[in-house]
Coordinates of C-alpha atoms and ligand atoms in Angstrom, one line a residue:
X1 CA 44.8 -6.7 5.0
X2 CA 41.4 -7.3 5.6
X3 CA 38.2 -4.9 6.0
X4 CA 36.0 -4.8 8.7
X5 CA 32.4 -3.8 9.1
X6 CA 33.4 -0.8 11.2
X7 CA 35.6 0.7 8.7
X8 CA 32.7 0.7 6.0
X9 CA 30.7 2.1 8.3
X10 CA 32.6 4.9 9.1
X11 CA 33.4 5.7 5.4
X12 CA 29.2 5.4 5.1
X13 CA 29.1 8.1 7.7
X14 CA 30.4 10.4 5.1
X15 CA 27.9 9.8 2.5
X16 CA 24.6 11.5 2.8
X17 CA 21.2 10.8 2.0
X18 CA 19.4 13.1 0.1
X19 CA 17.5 14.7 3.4
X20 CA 21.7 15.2 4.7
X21 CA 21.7 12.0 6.8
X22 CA 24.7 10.2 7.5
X23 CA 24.1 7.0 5.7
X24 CA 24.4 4.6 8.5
X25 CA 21.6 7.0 10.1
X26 CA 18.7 6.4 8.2
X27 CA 17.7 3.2 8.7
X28 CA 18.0 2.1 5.8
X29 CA 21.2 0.1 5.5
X30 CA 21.1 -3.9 5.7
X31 CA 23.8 -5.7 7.1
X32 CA 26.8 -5.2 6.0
X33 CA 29.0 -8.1 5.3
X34 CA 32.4 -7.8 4.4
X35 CA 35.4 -10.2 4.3
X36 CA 38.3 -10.7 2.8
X37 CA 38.0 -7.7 1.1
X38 CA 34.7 -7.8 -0.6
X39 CA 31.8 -5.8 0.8
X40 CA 28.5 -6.5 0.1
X41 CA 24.9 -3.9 1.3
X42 CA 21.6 -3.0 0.7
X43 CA 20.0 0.2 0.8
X44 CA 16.2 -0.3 1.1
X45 CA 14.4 2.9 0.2
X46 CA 10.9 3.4 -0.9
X47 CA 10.0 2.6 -4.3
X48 CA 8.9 6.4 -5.5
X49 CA 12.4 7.5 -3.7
X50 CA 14.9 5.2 -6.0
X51 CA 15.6 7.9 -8.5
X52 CA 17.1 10.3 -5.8
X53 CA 18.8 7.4 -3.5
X54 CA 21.1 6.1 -6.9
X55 CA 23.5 8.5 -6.6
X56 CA 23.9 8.0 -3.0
X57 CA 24.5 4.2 -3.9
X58 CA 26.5 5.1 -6.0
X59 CA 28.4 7.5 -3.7
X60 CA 28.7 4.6 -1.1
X61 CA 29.5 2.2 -3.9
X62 CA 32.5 4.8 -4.6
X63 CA 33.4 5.5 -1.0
X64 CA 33.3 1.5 -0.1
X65 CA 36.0 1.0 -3.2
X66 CA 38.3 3.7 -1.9
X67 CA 39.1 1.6 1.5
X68 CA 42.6 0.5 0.8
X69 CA 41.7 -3.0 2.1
X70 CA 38.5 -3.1 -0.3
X71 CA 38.8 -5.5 -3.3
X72 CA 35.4 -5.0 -4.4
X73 CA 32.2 -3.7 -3.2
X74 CA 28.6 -4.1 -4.4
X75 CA 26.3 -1.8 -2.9
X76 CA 22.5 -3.1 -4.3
X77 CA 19.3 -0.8 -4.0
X78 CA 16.2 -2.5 -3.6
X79 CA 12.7 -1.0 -3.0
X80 CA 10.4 -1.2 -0.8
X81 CA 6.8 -1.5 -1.9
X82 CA 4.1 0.5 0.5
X83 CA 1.1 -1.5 1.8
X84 CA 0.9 -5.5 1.6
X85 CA 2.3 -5.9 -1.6
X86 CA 5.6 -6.8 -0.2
X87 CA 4.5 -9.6 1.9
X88 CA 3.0 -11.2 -1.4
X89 CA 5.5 -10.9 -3.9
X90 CA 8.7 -10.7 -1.2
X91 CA 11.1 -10.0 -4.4
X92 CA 10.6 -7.0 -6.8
X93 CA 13.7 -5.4 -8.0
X94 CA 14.6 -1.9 -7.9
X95 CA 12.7 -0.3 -10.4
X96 CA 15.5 1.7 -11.4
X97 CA 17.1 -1.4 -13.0
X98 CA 13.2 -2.1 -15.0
X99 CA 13.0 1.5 -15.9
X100 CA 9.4 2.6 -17.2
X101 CA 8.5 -1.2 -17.4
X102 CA 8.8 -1.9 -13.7
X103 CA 5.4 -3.1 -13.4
X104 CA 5.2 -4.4 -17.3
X105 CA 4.4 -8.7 -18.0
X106 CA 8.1 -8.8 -19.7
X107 CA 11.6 -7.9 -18.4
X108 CA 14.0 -5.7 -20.5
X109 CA 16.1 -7.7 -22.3
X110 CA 19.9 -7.4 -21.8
X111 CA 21.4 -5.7 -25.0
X112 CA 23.9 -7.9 -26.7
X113 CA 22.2 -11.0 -25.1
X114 CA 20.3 -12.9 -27.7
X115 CA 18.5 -15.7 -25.6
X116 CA 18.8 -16.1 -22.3
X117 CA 17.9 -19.5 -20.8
X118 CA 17.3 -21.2 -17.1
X119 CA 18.2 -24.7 -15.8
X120 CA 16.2 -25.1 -13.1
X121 CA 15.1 -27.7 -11.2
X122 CA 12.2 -28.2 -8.6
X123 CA 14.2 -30.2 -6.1
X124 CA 17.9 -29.7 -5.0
X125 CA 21.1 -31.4 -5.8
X126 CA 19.8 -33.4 -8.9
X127 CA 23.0 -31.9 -10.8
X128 CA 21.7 -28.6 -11.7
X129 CA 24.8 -26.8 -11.5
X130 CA 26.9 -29.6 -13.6
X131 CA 24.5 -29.9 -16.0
X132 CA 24.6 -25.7 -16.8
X133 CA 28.2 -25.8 -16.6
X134 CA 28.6 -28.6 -19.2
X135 CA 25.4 -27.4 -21.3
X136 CA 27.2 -23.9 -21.9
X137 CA 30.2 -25.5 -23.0
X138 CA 28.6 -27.5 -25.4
X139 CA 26.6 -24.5 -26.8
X140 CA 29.8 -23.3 -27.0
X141 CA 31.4 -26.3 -28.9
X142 CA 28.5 -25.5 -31.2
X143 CA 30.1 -22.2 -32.2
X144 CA 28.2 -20.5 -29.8
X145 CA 29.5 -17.1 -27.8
X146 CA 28.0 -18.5 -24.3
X147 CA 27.8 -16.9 -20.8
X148 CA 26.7 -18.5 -17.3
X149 CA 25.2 -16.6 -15.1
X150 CA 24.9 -18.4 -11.4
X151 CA 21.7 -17.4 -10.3
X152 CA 22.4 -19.3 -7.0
X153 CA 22.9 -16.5 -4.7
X154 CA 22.8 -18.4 -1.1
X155 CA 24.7 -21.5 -2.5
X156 CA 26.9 -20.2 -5.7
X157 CA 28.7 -23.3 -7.4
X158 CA 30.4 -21.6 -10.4
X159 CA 33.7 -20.7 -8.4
X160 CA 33.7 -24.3 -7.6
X161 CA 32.8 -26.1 -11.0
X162 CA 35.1 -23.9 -13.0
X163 CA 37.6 -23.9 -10.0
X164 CA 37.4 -19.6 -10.0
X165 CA 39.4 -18.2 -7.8
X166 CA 40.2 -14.7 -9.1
X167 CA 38.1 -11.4 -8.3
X168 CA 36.3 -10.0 -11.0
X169 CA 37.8 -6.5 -12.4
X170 CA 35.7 -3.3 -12.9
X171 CA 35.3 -1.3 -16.2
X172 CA 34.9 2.1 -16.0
X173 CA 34.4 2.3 -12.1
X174 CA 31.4 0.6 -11.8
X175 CA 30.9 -2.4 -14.2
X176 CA 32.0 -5.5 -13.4
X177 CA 34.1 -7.5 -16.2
X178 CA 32.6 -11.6 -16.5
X179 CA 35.5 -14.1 -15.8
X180 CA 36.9 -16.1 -19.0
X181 CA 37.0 -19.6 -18.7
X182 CA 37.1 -22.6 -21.5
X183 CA 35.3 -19.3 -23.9
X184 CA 32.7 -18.7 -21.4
X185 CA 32.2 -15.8 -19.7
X186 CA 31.0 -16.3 -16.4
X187 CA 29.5 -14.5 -13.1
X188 CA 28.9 -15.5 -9.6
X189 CA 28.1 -13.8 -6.4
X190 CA 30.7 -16.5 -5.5
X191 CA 33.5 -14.1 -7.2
X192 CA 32.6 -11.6 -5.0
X193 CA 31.7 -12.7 -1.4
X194 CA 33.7 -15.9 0.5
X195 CA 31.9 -19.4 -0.3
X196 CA 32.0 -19.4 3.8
X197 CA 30.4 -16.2 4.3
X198 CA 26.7 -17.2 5.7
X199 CA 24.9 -14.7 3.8
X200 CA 21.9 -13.2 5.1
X201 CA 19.8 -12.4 2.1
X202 CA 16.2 -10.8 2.2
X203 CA 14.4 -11.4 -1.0
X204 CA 14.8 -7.6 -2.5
X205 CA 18.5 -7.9 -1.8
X206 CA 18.4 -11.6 -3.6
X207 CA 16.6 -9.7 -6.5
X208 CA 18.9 -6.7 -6.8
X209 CA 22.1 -9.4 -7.0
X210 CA 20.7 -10.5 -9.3
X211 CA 19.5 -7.7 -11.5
X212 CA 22.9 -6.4 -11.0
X213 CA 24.7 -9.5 -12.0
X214 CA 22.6 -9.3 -15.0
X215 CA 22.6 -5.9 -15.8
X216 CA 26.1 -4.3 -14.7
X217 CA 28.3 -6.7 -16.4
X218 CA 29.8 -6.2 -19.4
X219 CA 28.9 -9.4 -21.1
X220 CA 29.4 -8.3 -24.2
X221 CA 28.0 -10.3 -27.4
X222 CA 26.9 -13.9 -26.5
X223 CA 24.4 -15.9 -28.8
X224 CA 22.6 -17.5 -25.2
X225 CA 23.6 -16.9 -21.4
X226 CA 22.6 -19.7 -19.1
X227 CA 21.4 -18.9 -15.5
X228 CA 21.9 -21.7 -13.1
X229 CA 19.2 -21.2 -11.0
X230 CA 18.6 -21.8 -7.2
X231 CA 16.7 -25.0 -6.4
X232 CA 12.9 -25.3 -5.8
X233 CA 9.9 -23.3 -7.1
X234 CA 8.7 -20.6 -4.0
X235 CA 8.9 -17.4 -4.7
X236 CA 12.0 -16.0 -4.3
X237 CA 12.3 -18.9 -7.8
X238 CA 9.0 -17.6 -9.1
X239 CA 10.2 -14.1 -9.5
X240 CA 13.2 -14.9 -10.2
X241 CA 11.5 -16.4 -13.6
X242 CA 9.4 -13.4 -14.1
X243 CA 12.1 -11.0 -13.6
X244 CA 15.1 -12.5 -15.6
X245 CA 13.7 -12.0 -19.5
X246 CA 14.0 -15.7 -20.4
X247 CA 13.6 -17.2 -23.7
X248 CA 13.1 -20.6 -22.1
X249 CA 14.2 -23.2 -19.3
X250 CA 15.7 -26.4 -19.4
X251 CA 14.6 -28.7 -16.3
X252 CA 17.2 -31.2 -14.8
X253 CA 15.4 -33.9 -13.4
X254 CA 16.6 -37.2 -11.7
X255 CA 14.2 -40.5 -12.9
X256 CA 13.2 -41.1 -9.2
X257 CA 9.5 -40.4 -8.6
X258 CA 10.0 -37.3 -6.4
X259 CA 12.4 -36.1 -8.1
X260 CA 9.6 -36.0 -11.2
X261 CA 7.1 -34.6 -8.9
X262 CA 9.3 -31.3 -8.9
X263 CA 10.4 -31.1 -11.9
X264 CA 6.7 -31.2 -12.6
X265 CA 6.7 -28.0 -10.5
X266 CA 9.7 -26.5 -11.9
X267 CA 7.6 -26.6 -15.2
X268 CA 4.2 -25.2 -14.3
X269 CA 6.2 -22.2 -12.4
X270 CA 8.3 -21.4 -15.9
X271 CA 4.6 -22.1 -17.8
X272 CA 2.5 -19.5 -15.3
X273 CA 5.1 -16.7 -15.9
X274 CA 5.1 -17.6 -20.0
X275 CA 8.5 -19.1 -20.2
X276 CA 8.7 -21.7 -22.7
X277 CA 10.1 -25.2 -21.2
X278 CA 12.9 -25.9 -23.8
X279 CA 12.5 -29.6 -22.1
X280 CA 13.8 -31.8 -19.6
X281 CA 17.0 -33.4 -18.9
X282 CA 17.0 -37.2 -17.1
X283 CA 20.4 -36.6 -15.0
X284 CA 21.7 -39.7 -12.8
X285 CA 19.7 -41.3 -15.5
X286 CA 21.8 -44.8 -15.8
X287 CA 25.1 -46.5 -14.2
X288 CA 27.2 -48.0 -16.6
X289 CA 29.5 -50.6 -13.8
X290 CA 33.2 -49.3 -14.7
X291 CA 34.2 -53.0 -14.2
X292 CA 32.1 -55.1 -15.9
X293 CA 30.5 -52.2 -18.6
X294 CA 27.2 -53.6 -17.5
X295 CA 24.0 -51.2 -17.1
X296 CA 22.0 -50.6 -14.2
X297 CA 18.7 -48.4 -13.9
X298 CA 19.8 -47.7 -10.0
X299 CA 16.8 -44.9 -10.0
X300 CA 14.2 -46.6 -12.6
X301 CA 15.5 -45.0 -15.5
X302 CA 13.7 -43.2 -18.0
X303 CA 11.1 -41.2 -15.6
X304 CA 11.8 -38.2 -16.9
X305 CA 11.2 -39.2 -21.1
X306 CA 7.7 -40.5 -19.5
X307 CA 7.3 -37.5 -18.0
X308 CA 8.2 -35.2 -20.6
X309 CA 5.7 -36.6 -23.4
X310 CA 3.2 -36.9 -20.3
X311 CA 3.1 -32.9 -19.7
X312 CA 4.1 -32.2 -24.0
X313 CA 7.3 -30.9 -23.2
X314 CA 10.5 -32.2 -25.3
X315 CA 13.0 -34.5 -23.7
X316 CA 16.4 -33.2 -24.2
X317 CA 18.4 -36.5 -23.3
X318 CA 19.9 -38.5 -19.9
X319 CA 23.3 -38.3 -18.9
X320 CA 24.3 -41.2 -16.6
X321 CA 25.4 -41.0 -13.2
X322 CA 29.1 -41.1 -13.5
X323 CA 32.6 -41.0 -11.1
X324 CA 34.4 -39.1 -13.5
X325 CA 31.3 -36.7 -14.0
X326 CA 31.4 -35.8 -10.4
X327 CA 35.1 -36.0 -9.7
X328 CA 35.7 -33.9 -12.8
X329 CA 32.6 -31.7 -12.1
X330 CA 33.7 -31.2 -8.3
X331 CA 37.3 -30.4 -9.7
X332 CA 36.2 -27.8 -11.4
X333 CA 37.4 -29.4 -14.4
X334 CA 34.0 -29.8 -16.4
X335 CA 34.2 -32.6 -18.4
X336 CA 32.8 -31.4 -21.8
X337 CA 35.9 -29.2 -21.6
X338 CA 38.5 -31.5 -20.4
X339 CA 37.2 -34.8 -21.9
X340 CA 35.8 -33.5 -25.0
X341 CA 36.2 -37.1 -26.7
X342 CA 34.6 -39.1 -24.0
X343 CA 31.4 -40.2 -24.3
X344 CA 29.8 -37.9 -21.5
X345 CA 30.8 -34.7 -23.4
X346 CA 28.7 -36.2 -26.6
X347 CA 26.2 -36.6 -24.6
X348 CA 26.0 -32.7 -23.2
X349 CA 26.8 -31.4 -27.1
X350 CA 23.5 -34.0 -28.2
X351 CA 21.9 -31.7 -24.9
X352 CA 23.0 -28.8 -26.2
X353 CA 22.1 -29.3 -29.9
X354 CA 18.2 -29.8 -29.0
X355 CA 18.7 -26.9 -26.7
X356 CA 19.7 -24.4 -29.5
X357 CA 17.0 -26.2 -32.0
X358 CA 14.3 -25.5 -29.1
X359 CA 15.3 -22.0 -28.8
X360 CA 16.0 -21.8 -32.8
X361 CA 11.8 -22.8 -33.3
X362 CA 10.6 -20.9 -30.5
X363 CA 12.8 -17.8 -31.9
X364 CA 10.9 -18.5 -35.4
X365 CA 7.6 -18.9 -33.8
X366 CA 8.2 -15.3 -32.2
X367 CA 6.7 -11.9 -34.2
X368 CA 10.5 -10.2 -33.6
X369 CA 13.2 -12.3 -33.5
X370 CA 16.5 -10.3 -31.9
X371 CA 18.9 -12.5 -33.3
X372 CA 18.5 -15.7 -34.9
X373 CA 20.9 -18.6 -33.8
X374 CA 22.0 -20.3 -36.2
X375 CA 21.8 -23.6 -36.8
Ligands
ATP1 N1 25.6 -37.2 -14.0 C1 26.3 -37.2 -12.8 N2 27.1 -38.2 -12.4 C2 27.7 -38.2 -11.2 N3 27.7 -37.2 -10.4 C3 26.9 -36.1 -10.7 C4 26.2 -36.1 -12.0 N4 25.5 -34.9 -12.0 C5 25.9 -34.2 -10.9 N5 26.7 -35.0 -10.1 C6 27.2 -34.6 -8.8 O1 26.1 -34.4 -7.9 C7 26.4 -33.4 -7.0 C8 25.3 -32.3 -7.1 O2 25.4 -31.7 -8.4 P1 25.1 -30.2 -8.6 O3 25.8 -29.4 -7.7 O4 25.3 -30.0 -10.1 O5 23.5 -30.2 -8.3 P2 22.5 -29.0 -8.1 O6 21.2 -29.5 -8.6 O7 23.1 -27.8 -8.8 O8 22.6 -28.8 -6.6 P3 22.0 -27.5 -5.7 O9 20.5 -27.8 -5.7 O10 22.7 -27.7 -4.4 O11 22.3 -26.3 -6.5 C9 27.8 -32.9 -7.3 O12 28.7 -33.5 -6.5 C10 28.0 -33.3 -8.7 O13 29.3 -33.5 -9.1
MG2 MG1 23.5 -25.8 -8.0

């Protein structure tokens, strides 16, 4: 059984807006995708009208989820800013989600979240997503409680690289409940909307994903979440950055000179919004031949270490370019988790050790540390 956009609509005639207004009737509705049982809105209202529009989300949030067919439905509200400010800064979220802080320097933090941390990258496809994946798990080898957070709304790679294929149940009506895999607890728009489903995504929408990803999921105690975040460094990245409360980002970096050039951007974004750079990772670094064991530097290895002391950031550490990283990767079968005596899955826990030491100093250097993590 499948739902269609006509039956959501007419279960959204039903719900009124707080002037009485048939939902689909006030303009204010985005397009409403839904397949294969997952529905996904907006309702964009103005930013001084959130407070009385949430219980009208809500209501639709409630009336969506009652369509036999429905599987799960996230209804976001995002707000509208009066004037130009929109056009400038394209992603605010809902400041029902910041409360009083809306317009504060520092995003609420998520309670039982110690440290939440980025990997980011300027440019795409420099092995991001694999490098999150297998950097959580070796937090998580470290004794860690670890979360990922796929930040990636247009391309979402989690249900892929931890081969996810179930829906994501709801506590108490509304929250959503992370999917366990290999000890992590992980979330993806990818859980809830098809892989195939070109999404149409205006940056409050993109925003108030997020926020929601973030915010109404039970994610329970976890010493770091790590958000694998879309590629590049416009703004949609940039707020992004400023909205998620970070304790620091990790840059994945290829050694190729334009690769660099990005990753150069990637850190001056994360420095103007006062996110520490925990430091960079050389991906693609090396090629070790499988037949003969012998090394090559295919892209000029060991760009990123140059570039790293050049801008006084640390260097976290390279992880070659290897088959079995991107078969395994591609699989879904992350290789700190399923090879954790090779050599590639060393190399992540080395990653992930500086990673925690980074966040351990910075947490130090800090007037109020939440929790400390441990060494
Ligand atoms: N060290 C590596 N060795 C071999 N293949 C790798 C390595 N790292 C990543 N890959 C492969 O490169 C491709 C791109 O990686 P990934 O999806 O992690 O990049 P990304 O930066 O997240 O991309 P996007 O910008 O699209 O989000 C994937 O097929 C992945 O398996
Ligand atoms: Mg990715």
């Amino acid at each position: 059984m499948t739902v269609t956009r006509e039956q959501v609509l007419a279960v959204l005639d039903q719900v009124k807006s707080p002037d009485g207004l048939p939902l689909p009737r006030t303009g204010t509705l985005s397009e409403v995708v839904a397949s294969d049982g997952k529905v996904f809105f907006s309702i964009t209202v103005d930013a001084d009208a959130v407070k009385a529009w949430e219980p009208v989300r809500k209501r639709a949030e409630e009336a969506v989820r009652a369509i036999p067919a429905v599987q799960s439905a996230l209804v976001a509200l995002t707000a509208e800013r009066k004037g130009g400010a929109q056009a400038a800064r394209p992603a605010q979220p809902a400041p029902r989600h910041a409360g009083a802080s809306a317009r504060s320097e520092s995003p609420q933090g998520v309670p039982g979240v110690a440290a939440i941390i980025a990997v980011a990258s300027g440019k795409g496809g420099v092995g991001k997503s694999t490098t999150a994946v297998n950097l959580a798990l070796g937090l998580s080898a470290l004794g860690l409680k670890v979360g990922i957070l796929d930040a990636d709304i247009y391309g979402p790679s989690m249900p892929k690289l931890l081969a996810i294929r179930e829906r994501p149940q709801t506590v108490g009506g509304t929250r959503l409940k992370p999917i366990a895999r290999y000890g992590l607890a992980v979330m993806s728009i990818g859980f809830l909307i098809d892989e195939e489903t070109p999404m149409i995504w205006r940056g409050p929408m993109v925003m108030s994903a997020l926020t929601q990803m973030l915010r109404e999921v039970e994610w329970g105690t976890l010493d770091v979440m790590v958000v694998d975040m879309p590629p590049g460094t416009g703004d949609a990245q940039l707020t992004m950055a400023q909205q998620v409360p970070l304790k620091g980002a990790v840059i994945v970096s290829t050694p190729q000179d334009l690769a660099l050039i990005d990753a150069r951007r990637g850190i001056s974004m994360f420095r103007r919004v006062n996110v520490p750079v925990l430091g960079i990772v050389e991906n693609m670094s090396y090629f070790i031949c499988p037949e003969c064991g012998t090394r090559s530097d295919i892209f000029g290895h060991g760009g990123a270490r140059h570039e790293a002391a050049r801008l006084g950031v640390p260097f976290l550490g390279e992880v070659p370019l290897h088959m079995s990283i991107r078969e395994k990767s591609d699989a879904g079968l992350p290789v700190v988790a399923t090879e954790p005596d090779g050599p590639h899955a060393a190399i992540y826990r080395a990653i992930a050790a500086a990673v925690r030491d980074e966040l351990s100093a910075g947490q130090g250097a800090r007037a109020a540390p939440r929790i400390v993590i441990e060494a």
